Amino acid sequence: MNKQEKIVNMFNNISGTYDVANRVLSFGVDKSWRKDACDKSFKFYDKKEIDTILDVACGTGDMCEFWDKRAKNSKILIKEIIGVDPSVGMLQKAKEKNLVASFVEAEAKKLPFKDASVDILSISYGLRNVIDRKEGLEEFYRVLKPGGLLVILEFTKLQKASIASRVRDFYMKRILPLVGGILSKNYEAYSYLPNSIEGFLTKEMLVSELNEVGFTMKEVKGYSMDISTLFIAQK
Ligand SMILES: C[S@@+](CC[C@H](N)C(=O)[O-])C[C@H]1O[C@@H](n2cnc3c(N)ncnc32)[C@H](O)[C@@H]1O
């Protein structure tokens, strides 16, 4: 099994307990980050009718649900919301929720969609798991319409050893594997999270990769002392 297959397999294994573990471990604060990401994107896109929103690495469907709710809140009509993920287990959980969305099994680097067919493409806490990230970002660029938005929520590597980074490190390296491990009975999966952040990019590095692919940055915003960061980029 290659590295990418191992990651997808790990998500298959924890899919049954993923939602409970997520809510407990994030204390629900991720909800405000997701809500803000949707609202800011709608503000930038500035359209009352949107054809397609694609959520890549959709997992159990959280972002799809937020896109639907926040659009209704802003009286925006979305014709279709599609969630994409290579983990059959995570997709099964998403499908059980009867959301206003459809779900497709696919990887970030090979999206089964036409060129320039998507208005907004989101990926929340998923980009770290995409091993062939450059190919993934190029694929996002391909499927987006000109002027379309790429919306990324991610835990990036913190550059300086600030108080925030120490608190986050302690939480992610000590508390999270323990609590996540107990809830999912899979300690390894929850130890993967801090390691994958360490191996990921800083904000600045991700912005530079997005620029290289051709995107123009519209927003980079850190939440809760930069624990999580929102990136909005335009094609
Ligand atoms: C931490 S979960 C995030 C799920 C969801 N977006 C959320 O915000 O809760 C990461 C997801 O990335 C998916 N994933 C892993 N490798 C991927 C890839 N190469 N392309 C697309 N998704 C991938 C996993 O299956 C998993 O569902």
mmCIF file of C-alpha atoms and ligand atoms in Angstrom:
data_model
loop_
_atom_site.group_PDB
_atom_site.id
_atom_site.type_symbol
_atom_site.label_atom_id
_atom_site.label_comp_id
_atom_site.label_asym_id
_atom_site.label_seq_id
_atom_site.Cartn_x
_atom_site.Cartn_y
_atom_site.Cartn_z
ATOM 1 C CA MET A 1 0.000 0.000 0.000
ATOM 2 C CA ASN A 2 1.437 3.415 -0.904
ATOM 3 C CA LYS A 3 1.329 6.448 1.408
ATOM 4 C CA GLN A 4 -1.858 7.865 -0.153
ATOM 5 C CA GLU A 5 -3.672 4.518 0.074
ATOM 6 C CA LYS A 6 -2.641 4.188 3.729
ATOM 7 C CA ILE A 7 -4.134 7.610 4.518
ATOM 8 C CA VAL A 8 -7.440 6.790 2.802
ATOM 9 C CA ASN A 9 -7.502 3.431 4.569
ATOM 10 C CA MET A 10 -6.996 5.174 7.906
ATOM 11 C CA PHE A 11 -10.020 7.419 7.227
ATOM 12 C CA ASN A 12 -12.056 4.334 6.300
ATOM 13 C CA ASN A 13 -11.138 2.847 9.671
ATOM 14 C CA ILE A 14 -12.150 5.873 11.743
ATOM 15 C CA SER A 15 -15.205 6.908 9.679
ATOM 16 C CA GLY A 16 -17.686 5.413 12.169
ATOM 17 C CA THR A 17 -16.507 7.581 15.067
ATOM 18 C CA TYR A 18 -15.179 10.559 13.054
ATOM 19 C CA ASP A 19 -18.070 12.973 13.717
ATOM 20 C CA VAL A 20 -18.248 12.352 17.470
ATOM 21 C CA ALA A 21 -14.468 12.613 17.846
ATOM 22 C CA ASN A 22 -14.399 15.774 15.743
ATOM 23 C CA ARG A 23 -17.045 17.561 17.802
ATOM 24 C CA VAL A 24 -15.426 16.578 21.103
ATOM 25 C CA LEU A 25 -11.887 17.421 20.012
ATOM 26 C CA SER A 26 -12.696 20.763 18.394
ATOM 27 C CA PHE A 27 -15.118 21.857 21.175
ATOM 28 C CA GLY A 28 -17.332 22.873 18.245
ATOM 29 C CA VAL A 29 -15.151 25.911 17.387
ATOM 30 C CA ASP A 30 -14.623 24.648 13.845
ATOM 31 C CA LYS A 31 -18.269 25.552 13.198
ATOM 32 C CA SER A 32 -17.522 29.278 13.381
ATOM 33 C CA TRP A 33 -14.482 28.839 11.072
ATOM 34 C CA ARG A 34 -16.584 26.962 8.501
ATOM 35 C CA LYS A 35 -19.422 29.477 8.706
ATOM 36 C CA ASP A 36 -17.051 32.401 8.193
ATOM 37 C CA ALA A 37 -15.391 30.642 5.222
ATOM 38 C CA CYS A 38 -18.783 30.237 3.491
ATOM 39 C CA ASP A 39 -19.978 33.772 4.254
ATOM 40 C CA LYS A 40 -16.721 35.401 3.091
ATOM 41 C CA SER A 41 -16.732 33.337 -0.117
ATOM 42 C CA PHE A 42 -20.297 34.374 -0.921
ATOM 43 C CA LYS A 43 -19.320 37.991 -0.341
ATOM 44 C CA PHE A 44 -16.372 37.758 -2.763
ATOM 45 C CA TYR A 45 -18.297 35.774 -5.367
ATOM 46 C CA ASP A 46 -21.212 38.176 -5.153
ATOM 47 C CA LYS A 47 -23.796 36.140 -7.112
ATOM 48 C CA LYS A 48 -27.343 35.318 -6.058
ATOM 49 C CA GLU A 49 -27.380 32.174 -8.213
ATOM 50 C CA ILE A 50 -24.534 29.665 -8.200
ATOM 51 C CA ASP A 51 -24.429 26.575 -10.420
ATOM 52 C CA THR A 52 -21.956 24.270 -8.659
ATOM 53 C CA ILE A 53 -20.118 24.100 -5.361
ATOM 54 C CA LEU A 54 -17.655 21.217 -5.106
ATOM 55 C CA ASP A 55 -16.320 20.159 -1.721
ATOM 56 C CA VAL A 56 -13.170 18.043 -2.140
ATOM 57 C CA ALA A 57 -12.088 15.709 0.708
ATOM 58 C CA CYS A 58 -15.655 16.158 1.937
ATOM 59 C CA GLY A 59 -15.359 13.419 4.553
ATOM 60 C CA THR A 60 -18.692 13.001 6.332
ATOM 61 C CA GLY A 61 -20.169 16.049 4.602
ATOM 62 C CA ASP A 62 -19.666 18.897 7.101
ATOM 63 C CA MET A 63 -18.764 21.570 4.556
ATOM 64 C CA CYS A 64 -21.557 20.520 2.173
ATOM 65 C CA GLU A 65 -24.003 21.085 5.011
ATOM 66 C CA PHE A 66 -22.501 24.508 5.796
ATOM 67 C CA TRP A 67 -22.590 25.611 2.137
ATOM 68 C CA ASP A 68 -26.284 24.750 2.006
ATOM 69 C CA LYS A 69 -27.196 26.425 5.317
ATOM 70 C CA ARG A 70 -25.175 29.599 4.764
ATOM 71 C CA ALA A 71 -26.509 29.991 1.204
ATOM 72 C CA LYS A 72 -30.069 29.761 2.522
ATOM 73 C CA ASN A 73 -29.193 32.277 5.210
ATOM 74 C CA SER A 74 -27.943 34.734 2.538
ATOM 75 C CA LYS A 75 -30.810 33.907 0.154
ATOM 76 C CA ILE A 76 -28.399 32.519 -2.439
ATOM 77 C CA LEU A 77 -29.628 29.766 -4.751
ATOM 78 C CA ILE A 78 -27.152 26.938 -5.315
ATOM 79 C CA LYS A 79 -28.119 24.539 -8.088
ATOM 80 C CA GLU A 80 -25.892 21.694 -6.887
ATOM 81 C CA ILE A 81 -23.498 20.877 -4.072
ATOM 82 C CA ILE A 82 -21.210 17.900 -4.680
ATOM 83 C CA GLY A 83 -18.921 16.254 -2.148
ATOM 84 C CA VAL A 84 -15.915 14.242 -3.334
ATOM 85 C CA ASP A 85 -13.720 11.901 -1.273
ATOM 86 C CA PRO A 86 -11.694 8.733 -1.957
ATOM 87 C CA SER A 87 -12.781 7.143 1.350
ATOM 88 C CA VAL A 88 -15.857 4.973 0.868
ATOM 89 C CA GLY A 89 -16.352 4.815 4.648
ATOM 90 C CA MET A 90 -16.431 8.604 5.044
ATOM 91 C CA LEU A 91 -18.753 8.958 2.027
ATOM 92 C CA GLN A 92 -21.129 6.365 3.467
ATOM 93 C CA LYS A 93 -21.474 8.461 6.648
ATOM 94 C CA ALA A 94 -22.086 11.592 4.545
ATOM 95 C CA LYS A 95 -24.802 9.835 2.532
ATOM 96 C CA GLU A 96 -26.603 8.684 5.689
ATOM 97 C CA LYS A 97 -27.193 12.332 6.660
ATOM 98 C CA ASN A 98 -29.579 13.040 3.767
ATOM 99 C CA LEU A 99 -27.947 16.383 3.042
ATOM 100 C CA VAL A 100 -28.819 18.630 0.099
ATOM 101 C CA ALA A 101 -25.755 17.317 -1.748
ATOM 102 C CA SER A 102 -24.601 14.402 -3.861
ATOM 103 C CA PHE A 103 -21.424 12.433 -3.242
ATOM 104 C CA VAL A 104 -18.805 11.021 -5.575
ATOM 105 C CA GLU A 105 -15.796 8.780 -4.857
ATOM 106 C CA ALA A 106 -12.691 10.482 -6.263
ATOM 107 C CA GLU A 107 -9.276 11.851 -5.379
ATOM 108 C CA ALA A 108 -8.279 15.511 -5.474
ATOM 109 C CA LYS A 109 -5.839 14.989 -8.338
ATOM 110 C CA LYS A 110 -8.407 13.309 -10.615
ATOM 111 C CA LEU A 111 -11.773 15.017 -10.384
ATOM 112 C CA PRO A 112 -14.484 13.627 -12.676
ATOM 113 C CA PHE A 113 -15.664 17.088 -13.757
ATOM 114 C CA LYS A 114 -15.331 19.159 -16.923
ATOM 115 C CA ASP A 115 -12.920 22.085 -17.340
ATOM 116 C CA ALA A 116 -14.296 25.404 -16.058
ATOM 117 C CA SER A 117 -17.482 23.865 -14.624
ATOM 118 C CA VAL A 118 -17.285 24.727 -10.899
ATOM 119 C CA ASP A 119 -18.063 28.092 -9.240
ATOM 120 C CA ILE A 120 -16.619 27.426 -5.784
ATOM 121 C CA LEU A 121 -14.314 24.548 -4.795
ATOM 122 C CA SER A 122 -13.671 24.017 -1.097
ATOM 123 C CA ILE A 123 -11.325 21.708 0.782
ATOM 124 C CA SER A 124 -11.484 21.775 4.564
ATOM 125 C CA TYR A 125 -8.779 20.064 6.610
ATOM 126 C CA GLY A 126 -8.142 17.842 3.608
ATOM 127 C CA LEU A 127 -5.243 19.355 1.667
ATOM 128 C CA ARG A 128 -2.671 17.940 4.113
ATOM 129 C CA ASN A 129 -3.830 14.467 3.115
ATOM 130 C CA VAL A 130 -3.328 15.000 -0.603
ATOM 131 C CA ILE A 131 0.117 13.551 -1.262
ATOM 132 C CA ASP A 132 0.315 14.852 -4.848
ATOM 133 C CA ARG A 133 -0.640 18.370 -3.758
ATOM 134 C CA LYS A 134 0.674 20.195 -6.836
ATOM 135 C CA GLU A 135 -1.384 17.959 -9.130
ATOM 136 C CA GLY A 136 -4.366 18.477 -6.837
ATOM 137 C CA LEU A 137 -4.082 22.278 -6.942
ATOM 138 C CA GLU A 138 -3.703 22.175 -10.742
ATOM 139 C CA GLU A 139 -6.802 19.999 -10.951
ATOM 140 C CA PHE A 140 -8.727 22.513 -8.794
ATOM 141 C CA TYR A 141 -7.642 25.269 -11.193
ATOM 142 C CA ARG A 142 -8.771 23.206 -14.190
ATOM 143 C CA VAL A 143 -12.322 22.528 -12.949
ATOM 144 C CA LEU A 144 -12.952 26.067 -11.663
ATOM 145 C CA LYS A 145 -14.652 28.607 -13.915
ATOM 146 C CA PRO A 146 -12.627 31.754 -14.643
ATOM 147 C CA GLY A 147 -13.325 33.968 -11.622
ATOM 148 C CA GLY A 148 -14.242 30.879 -9.564
ATOM 149 C CA LEU A 149 -13.055 30.580 -5.968
ATOM 150 C CA LEU A 150 -10.861 28.045 -4.217
ATOM 151 C CA VAL A 151 -11.624 27.988 -0.476
ATOM 152 C CA ILE A 152 -9.168 26.192 1.807
ATOM 153 C CA LEU A 153 -9.457 25.685 5.552
ATOM 154 C CA GLU A 154 -6.319 24.120 6.974
ATOM 155 C CA PHE A 155 -4.012 23.736 9.973
ATOM 156 C CA THR A 156 -0.758 25.146 8.669
ATOM 157 C CA LYS A 157 2.686 24.827 10.186
ATOM 158 C CA LEU A 158 3.342 27.744 12.555
ATOM 159 C CA GLN A 159 6.607 29.462 11.784
ATOM 160 C CA LYS A 160 7.573 30.986 15.106
ATOM 161 C CA ALA A 161 7.502 29.266 18.483
ATOM 162 C CA SER A 162 4.755 31.526 19.842
ATOM 163 C CA ILE A 163 2.518 30.836 22.839
ATOM 164 C CA ALA A 164 -0.237 29.848 20.396
ATOM 165 C CA SER A 165 1.990 27.321 18.655
ATOM 166 C CA ARG A 166 3.061 25.820 22.010
ATOM 167 C CA VAL A 167 -0.557 25.505 23.165
ATOM 168 C CA ARG A 168 -1.581 23.998 19.839
ATOM 169 C CA ASP A 169 1.368 21.591 19.848
ATOM 170 C CA PHE A 170 0.606 20.438 23.378
ATOM 171 C CA TYR A 171 -3.060 19.903 22.559
ATOM 172 C CA MET A 172 -2.435 18.166 19.256
ATOM 173 C CA LYS A 173 0.499 16.014 20.353
ATOM 174 C CA ARG A 174 -0.689 15.021 23.838
ATOM 175 C CA ILE A 175 -4.438 15.477 24.301
ATOM 176 C CA LEU A 176 -5.765 14.822 20.810
ATOM 177 C CA PRO A 177 -4.128 11.396 20.197
ATOM 178 C CA LEU A 178 -5.277 10.283 23.651
ATOM 179 C CA VAL A 179 -8.915 11.419 23.421
ATOM 180 C CA GLY A 180 -9.219 10.664 19.682
ATOM 181 C CA GLY A 181 -7.542 7.294 20.273
ATOM 182 C CA ILE A 182 -9.997 6.373 23.038
ATOM 183 C CA LEU A 183 -13.070 7.476 21.049
ATOM 184 C CA SER A 184 -12.009 5.794 17.789
ATOM 185 C CA LYS A 185 -9.932 2.975 19.333
ATOM 186 C CA ASN A 186 -7.316 4.027 16.778
ATOM 187 C CA TYR A 187 -4.457 5.862 18.496
ATOM 188 C CA GLU A 188 -2.320 5.787 15.343
ATOM 189 C CA ALA A 189 -4.875 7.720 13.299
ATOM 190 C CA TYR A 190 -5.026 10.528 15.830
ATOM 191 C CA SER A 191 -1.232 10.675 16.172
ATOM 192 C CA TYR A 192 -1.138 11.190 12.408
ATOM 193 C CA LEU A 193 -2.815 14.601 12.718
ATOM 194 C CA PRO A 194 0.002 16.496 14.543
ATOM 195 C CA ASN A 195 2.611 14.764 12.382
ATOM 196 C CA SER A 196 0.824 15.735 9.188
ATOM 197 C CA ILE A 197 0.724 19.378 10.333
ATOM 198 C CA GLU A 198 4.464 19.345 11.096
ATOM 199 C CA GLY A 199 5.083 17.957 7.620
ATOM 200 C CA PHE A 200 2.777 20.515 5.967
ATOM 201 C CA LEU A 201 3.373 24.064 4.765
ATOM 202 C CA THR A 202 3.388 27.424 6.493
ATOM 203 C CA LYS A 203 0.759 29.955 5.358
ATOM 204 C CA GLU A 204 3.331 31.760 3.235
ATOM 205 C CA MET A 205 4.448 28.555 1.508
ATOM 206 C CA LEU A 206 0.872 27.602 0.617
ATOM 207 C CA VAL A 207 0.173 31.084 -0.748
ATOM 208 C CA SER A 208 3.255 30.814 -2.936
ATOM 209 C CA GLU A 209 2.149 27.374 -4.267
ATOM 210 C CA LEU A 210 -1.292 28.797 -5.062
ATOM 211 C CA ASN A 211 0.261 31.718 -6.911
ATOM 212 C CA GLU A 212 2.489 29.328 -8.887
ATOM 213 C CA VAL A 213 -0.576 27.408 -10.075
ATOM 214 C CA GLY A 214 -2.101 30.692 -11.257
ATOM 215 C CA PHE A 215 -4.469 31.658 -8.453
ATOM 216 C CA THR A 216 -4.824 35.224 -7.157
ATOM 217 C CA MET A 217 -5.175 35.489 -3.383
ATOM 218 C CA LYS A 218 -8.299 37.217 -2.103
ATOM 219 C CA GLU A 219 -8.051 36.413 1.607
ATOM 220 C CA VAL A 220 -5.743 34.771 4.116
ATOM 221 C CA LYS A 221 -7.187 34.799 7.610
ATOM 222 C CA GLY A 222 -6.031 33.012 10.761
ATOM 223 C CA TYR A 223 -8.569 31.930 13.384
ATOM 224 C CA SER A 224 -8.072 31.418 17.119
ATOM 225 C CA MET A 225 -4.440 32.555 17.266
ATOM 226 C CA ASP A 226 -3.729 30.958 13.878
ATOM 227 C CA ILE A 227 -4.767 27.483 14.963
ATOM 228 C CA SER A 228 -6.684 27.266 11.686
ATOM 229 C CA THR A 229 -6.323 29.362 8.529
ATOM 230 C CA LEU A 230 -8.729 30.289 5.759
ATOM 231 C CA PHE A 231 -7.382 30.846 2.234
ATOM 232 C CA ILE A 232 -9.611 32.194 -0.533
ATOM 233 C CA ALA A 233 -8.016 32.261 -3.977
ATOM 234 C CA GLN A 234 -9.506 33.185 -7.349
ATOM 235 C CA LYS A 235 -8.938 31.658 -10.780
HETATM 236 C C1 LIG B 1 -9.617 15.380 8.217
HETATM 237 S S1 LIG B 1 -10.762 14.767 7.026
HETATM 238 C C2 LIG B 1 -11.679 16.221 6.651
HETATM 239 C C3 LIG B 1 -13.081 15.925 6.250
HETATM 240 C C4 LIG B 1 -13.981 17.125 6.047
HETATM 241 N N1 LIG B 1 -13.551 17.947 4.933
HETATM 242 C C5 LIG B 1 -14.102 17.959 7.288
HETATM 243 O O1 LIG B 1 -13.866 19.159 7.219
HETATM 244 O O2 LIG B 1 -14.466 17.412 8.331
HETATM 245 C C6 LIG B 1 -9.751 14.549 5.606
HETATM 246 C C7 LIG B 1 -10.436 13.879 4.423
HETATM 247 O O3 LIG B 1 -9.526 13.893 3.311
HETATM 248 C C8 LIG B 1 -9.791 12.738 2.543
HETATM 249 N N2 LIG B 1 -8.660 12.483 1.627
HETATM 250 C C9 LIG B 1 -7.522 11.808 1.869
HETATM 251 N N3 LIG B 1 -6.744 11.790 0.776
HETATM 252 C C10 LIG B 1 -7.396 12.466 -0.195
HETATM 253 C C11 LIG B 1 -7.113 12.798 -1.555
HETATM 254 N N4 LIG B 1 -5.974 12.417 -2.141
HETATM 255 N N5 LIG B 1 -8.028 13.489 -2.260
HETATM 256 C C12 LIG B 1 -9.182 13.883 -1.685
HETATM 257 N N6 LIG B 1 -9.506 13.618 -0.390
HETATM 258 C C13 LIG B 1 -8.625 12.919 0.346
HETATM 259 C C14 LIG B 1 -9.998 11.667 3.592
HETATM 260 O O4 LIG B 1 -10.619 10.509 3.078
HETATM 261 C C15 LIG B 1 -10.828 12.415 4.643
HETATM 262 O O5 LIG B 1 -12.196 12.241 4.427
#
